mmCIF file of C-alpha atoms in Angstrom:
data_model
loop_
_atom_site.group_PDB
_atom_site.id
_atom_site.type_symbol
_atom_site.label_atom_id
_atom_site.label_comp_id
_atom_site.label_asym_id
_atom_site.label_seq_id
_atom_site.Cartn_x
_atom_site.Cartn_y
_atom_site.Cartn_z
ATOM 1 C CA MET J 1 6.029 -12.079 -4.822
ATOM 2 C CA VAL J 2 7.471 -15.483 -3.916
ATOM 3 C CA PRO J 3 11.265 -15.007 -3.755
ATOM 4 C CA LEU J 4 13.445 -17.081 -6.058
ATOM 5 C CA ALA J 5 15.095 -18.921 -3.151
ATOM 6 C CA GLU J 6 11.680 -19.770 -1.684
ATOM 7 C CA ALA J 7 10.496 -20.962 -5.100
ATOM 8 C CA TRP J 8 13.641 -23.103 -5.387
ATOM 9 C CA ASP J 9 12.921 -24.702 -2.001
ATOM 10 C CA SER J 10 9.270 -25.181 -2.998
ATOM 11 C CA GLY J 11 9.865 -27.113 -6.194
ATOM 12 C CA ALA J 12 11.615 -24.896 -8.720
ATOM 13 C CA SER J 13 14.832 -26.835 -8.137
ATOM 14 C CA THR J 14 13.402 -29.563 -10.378
ATOM 15 C CA TRP J 15 12.469 -27.173 -13.193
ATOM 16 C CA SER J 16 14.309 -26.702 -16.439
ATOM 17 C CA PRO J 17 16.388 -23.541 -16.867
ATOM 18 C CA GLN J 18 13.671 -22.220 -19.201
ATOM 19 C CA GLU J 19 10.960 -22.721 -16.558
ATOM 20 C CA ARG J 20 13.062 -20.979 -13.913
ATOM 21 C CA GLU J 21 13.666 -18.068 -16.282
ATOM 22 C CA ALA J 22 9.945 -17.853 -17.062
ATOM 23 C CA TYR J 23 9.161 -17.777 -13.337
ATOM 24 C CA ALA J 24 11.771 -15.134 -12.550
ATOM 25 C CA ASN J 25 10.445 -12.905 -15.336
ATOM 26 C CA ASP J 26 6.713 -13.606 -15.089
ATOM 27 C CA LEU J 27 4.917 -10.463 -16.167
ATOM 28 C CA GLY J 28 1.784 -12.319 -17.262
ATOM 29 C CA ASP J 29 0.065 -11.881 -13.914
ATOM 30 C CA PRO J 30 0.340 -8.591 -12.001
ATOM 31 C CA ARG J 31 0.390 -10.570 -8.745
ATOM 32 C CA SER J 32 3.726 -12.202 -9.604
ATOM 33 C CA LEU J 33 6.038 -9.210 -9.362
ATOM 34 C CA ILE J 34 5.494 -6.003 -7.446
ATOM 35 C CA ALA J 35 7.692 -2.953 -7.060
ATOM 36 C CA VAL J 36 8.840 -2.348 -3.502
ATOM 37 C CA SER J 37 11.466 -0.234 -1.833
ATOM 38 C CA ALA J 38 14.993 -1.601 -1.437
ATOM 39 C CA LYS J 39 14.483 -1.544 2.340
ATOM 40 C CA SER J 40 11.351 -3.681 2.102
ATOM 41 C CA ASN J 41 13.023 -6.066 -0.344
ATOM 42 C CA ARG J 42 16.015 -6.531 1.992
ATOM 43 C CA SER J 43 13.674 -7.030 4.948
ATOM 44 C CA LYS J 44 11.735 -9.765 3.152
ATOM 45 C CA ALA J 45 14.769 -11.422 1.513
ATOM 46 C CA ASP J 46 13.845 -15.069 0.832
ATOM 47 C CA LYS J 47 11.334 -15.420 3.673
ATOM 48 C CA ASP J 48 7.900 -16.984 3.350
ATOM 49 C CA VAL J 49 4.702 -15.855 5.098
ATOM 50 C CA ALA J 50 5.633 -17.757 8.260
ATOM 51 C CA GLU J 51 8.681 -15.525 8.613
ATOM 52 C CA TRP J 52 7.692 -12.194 7.058
ATOM 53 C CA MET J 53 4.614 -10.135 6.335
ATOM 54 C CA PRO J 54 4.491 -6.627 4.868
ATOM 55 C CA PRO J 55 4.620 -3.885 7.493
ATOM 56 C CA ALA J 56 1.463 -2.272 6.069
ATOM 57 C CA GLY J 57 -1.220 -4.221 7.946
ATOM 58 C CA HIS J 58 -3.974 -3.145 5.542
ATOM 59 C CA TYR J 59 -2.114 -4.985 2.763
ATOM 60 C CA ALA J 60 -1.961 -8.364 4.557
ATOM 61 C CA CYS J 61 -4.969 -9.997 2.883
ATOM 62 C CA THR J 62 -3.866 -8.895 -0.588
ATOM 63 C CA TYR J 63 -0.358 -10.160 0.124
ATOM 64 C CA LEU J 64 -1.636 -13.552 1.301
ATOM 65 C CA THR J 65 -3.924 -13.869 -1.717
ATOM 66 C CA ASP J 66 -1.152 -12.943 -4.122
ATOM 67 C CA TRP J 67 1.312 -15.309 -2.392
ATOM 68 C CA THR J 68 -1.160 -18.192 -2.625
ATOM 69 C CA THR J 69 -1.991 -17.363 -6.241
ATOM 70 C CA VAL J 70 1.664 -17.388 -7.310
ATOM 71 C CA LYS J 71 2.372 -20.632 -5.456
ATOM 72 C CA THR J 72 -0.693 -22.238 -7.070
ATOM 73 C CA CYS J 73 0.031 -20.846 -10.532
ATOM 74 C CA TRP J 74 3.518 -22.341 -10.521
ATOM 75 C CA ALA J 75 2.609 -25.555 -8.650
ATOM 76 C CA LEU J 76 4.978 -24.699 -5.806
ATOM 77 C CA THR J 77 4.704 -26.560 -2.525
ATOM 78 C CA THR J 78 3.922 -25.105 0.883
ATOM 79 C CA ASP J 79 5.814 -26.364 3.911
ATOM 80 C CA PRO J 80 3.957 -27.073 7.194
ATOM 81 C CA ARG J 81 5.010 -23.811 8.935
ATOM 82 C CA GLU J 82 4.007 -21.791 5.911
ATOM 83 C CA LYS J 83 0.665 -23.601 5.604
ATOM 84 C CA THR J 84 -0.093 -22.985 9.284
ATOM 85 C CA ALA J 85 0.794 -19.308 8.968
ATOM 86 C CA LEU J 86 -1.322 -18.923 5.832
ATOM 87 C CA GLY J 87 -4.344 -20.431 7.586
ATOM 88 C CA ARG J 88 -3.886 -18.352 10.717
ATOM 89 C CA LEU J 89 -3.275 -15.074 8.919
ATOM 90 C CA ALA J 90 -5.944 -15.574 6.255
ATOM 91 C CA ALA J 91 -8.610 -16.289 8.883
ATOM 92 C CA ALA J 92 -9.068 -12.523 9.249
ATOM 93 C CA CYS J 93 -9.456 -11.982 5.490
ATOM 94 C CA PRO J 94 -12.698 -11.937 3.505
ATOM 95 C CA ASP J 95 -13.529 -15.187 1.765
ATOM 96 C CA GLU J 96 -13.280 -14.178 -1.883
ATOM 97 C CA PRO J 97 -12.722 -16.351 -4.946
ATOM 98 C CA ILE J 98 -9.481 -15.922 -6.852
ATOM 99 C CA THR J 99 -8.670 -16.727 -10.451
ATOM 100 C CA VAL J 100 -5.484 -18.586 -11.217
ATOM 101 C CA GLU J 101 -4.096 -19.413 -14.641
ATOM 102 C CA LEU J 102 -1.655 -22.289 -14.275
ATOM 103 C CA ALA J 103 1.821 -21.584 -15.627
ATOM 104 C CA ARG J 104 2.962 -25.215 -15.563
#
Protein backbone atom coordinates (compact mmCIF):
# COMPACT_ATOMS: atom_id res chain seq x y z
CA MET A 1 0.00 0.00 0.00
CA VAL A 2 2.64 2.52 1.08
CA PRO A 3 5.57 2.07 -1.34
CA LEU A 4 8.96 1.14 0.09
CA ALA A 5 10.54 4.43 -1.02
CA GLU A 6 7.72 6.40 0.62
CA ALA A 7 8.11 4.34 3.79
CA TRP A 8 11.86 5.03 3.72
CA ASP A 9 11.21 8.78 3.46
CA SER A 10 8.60 8.53 6.23
CA GLY A 11 10.79 6.91 8.85
CA ALA A 12 11.81 3.44 7.71
CA SER A 13 15.31 4.74 7.02
CA THR A 14 15.95 4.52 10.77
CA TRP A 15 14.69 0.94 11.08
CA SER A 16 16.79 -2.16 11.44
CA PRO A 17 17.12 -4.44 8.42
CA GLN A 18 14.75 -6.88 10.15
CA GLU A 19 12.08 -4.19 10.58
CA ARG A 20 12.38 -3.15 6.94
CA GLU A 21 12.06 -6.78 5.85
CA ALA A 22 9.00 -7.23 8.08
CA TYR A 23 7.41 -4.13 6.54
CA ALA A 24 8.16 -5.17 2.97
CA ASN A 25 6.63 -8.60 3.58
CA ASP A 26 3.76 -7.69 5.91
CA LEU A 27 0.99 -10.18 5.28
CA GLY A 28 -0.50 -9.79 8.76
CA ASP A 29 -2.96 -7.13 7.66
CA PRO A 30 -4.77 -7.40 4.31
CA ARG A 31 -4.55 -3.61 3.97
CA SER A 32 -0.74 -3.69 3.74
CA LEU A 33 -0.29 -5.35 0.37
CA ILE A 34 -2.75 -5.51 -2.49
CA ALA A 35 -2.45 -7.07 -5.92
CA VAL A 36 -2.62 -4.56 -8.75
CA SER A 37 -1.82 -4.58 -12.43
CA ALA A 38 1.72 -3.78 -13.58
CA LYS A 39 0.36 -0.65 -15.27
CA SER A 40 -1.20 0.60 -12.04
CA ASN A 41 1.94 -0.23 -10.06
CA ARG A 42 4.13 1.71 -12.53
CA SER A 43 1.69 4.63 -12.45
CA LYS A 44 1.80 4.83 -8.66
CA ALA A 45 5.55 4.14 -8.31
CA ASP A 46 6.69 5.68 -5.00
CA LYS A 47 4.06 8.44 -4.88
CA ASP A 48 1.99 9.33 -1.83
CA VAL A 49 -1.67 10.41 -1.80
CA ALA A 50 -0.72 14.01 -2.61
CA GLU A 51 0.69 12.80 -5.92
CA TRP A 52 -1.37 9.74 -6.86
CA MET A 53 -4.79 8.26 -6.26
CA PRO A 54 -6.23 5.10 -7.82
CA PRO A 55 -8.06 5.74 -11.08
CA ALA A 56 -11.16 3.93 -9.78
CA GLY A 57 -12.94 6.79 -7.99
CA HIS A 58 -15.21 4.43 -6.03
CA TYR A 59 -12.09 3.00 -4.36
CA ALA A 60 -10.76 6.35 -3.06
CA CYS A 61 -12.12 6.13 0.49
CA THR A 62 -10.89 2.56 0.93
CA TYR A 63 -7.49 3.55 -0.44
CA LEU A 64 -7.22 6.52 1.94
CA THR A 65 -8.28 4.40 4.91
CA ASP A 66 -5.81 1.66 4.04
CA TRP A 67 -3.01 4.20 3.45
CA THR A 68 -3.65 5.82 6.83
CA THR A 69 -3.89 2.44 8.56
CA VAL A 70 -0.54 1.26 7.18
CA LYS A 71 1.18 4.54 8.06
CA THR A 72 -0.25 4.36 11.59
CA CYS A 73 0.52 0.66 12.03
CA TRP A 74 4.17 1.21 11.19
CA ALA A 75 4.51 4.62 12.90
CA LEU A 76 5.42 6.30 9.61
CA THR A 77 5.30 10.07 9.34
CA THR A 78 3.13 12.14 7.03
CA ASP A 79 4.61 15.19 5.34
CA PRO A 80 2.60 18.45 5.13
CA ARG A 81 1.50 17.99 1.47
CA GLU A 82 0.40 14.45 2.18
CA LYS A 83 -1.47 15.48 5.33
CA THR A 84 -3.28 18.24 3.44
CA ALA A 85 -4.23 15.86 0.64
CA LEU A 86 -5.45 13.23 3.10
CA GLY A 87 -7.69 15.77 4.83
CA ARG A 88 -9.05 17.17 1.58
CA LEU A 89 -9.69 13.80 -0.04
CA ALA A 90 -11.06 12.10 3.07
CA ALA A 91 -13.59 14.90 3.62
CA ALA A 92 -15.88 13.14 1.13
CA CYS A 93 -15.57 9.77 2.89
CA PRO A 94 -17.86 8.37 5.58
CA ASP A 95 -16.58 8.81 9.12
CA GLU A 96 -15.98 5.21 10.16
CA PRO A 97 -13.74 3.84 12.90
CA ILE A 98 -10.76 1.76 11.86
CA THR A 99 -8.83 -0.84 13.81
CA VAL A 100 -5.06 -0.70 13.77
CA GLU A 101 -2.68 -3.19 15.34
CA LEU A 102 0.68 -1.49 15.81
CA ALA A 103 3.59 -3.29 14.18
CA ARG A 104 6.29 -1.31 16.00
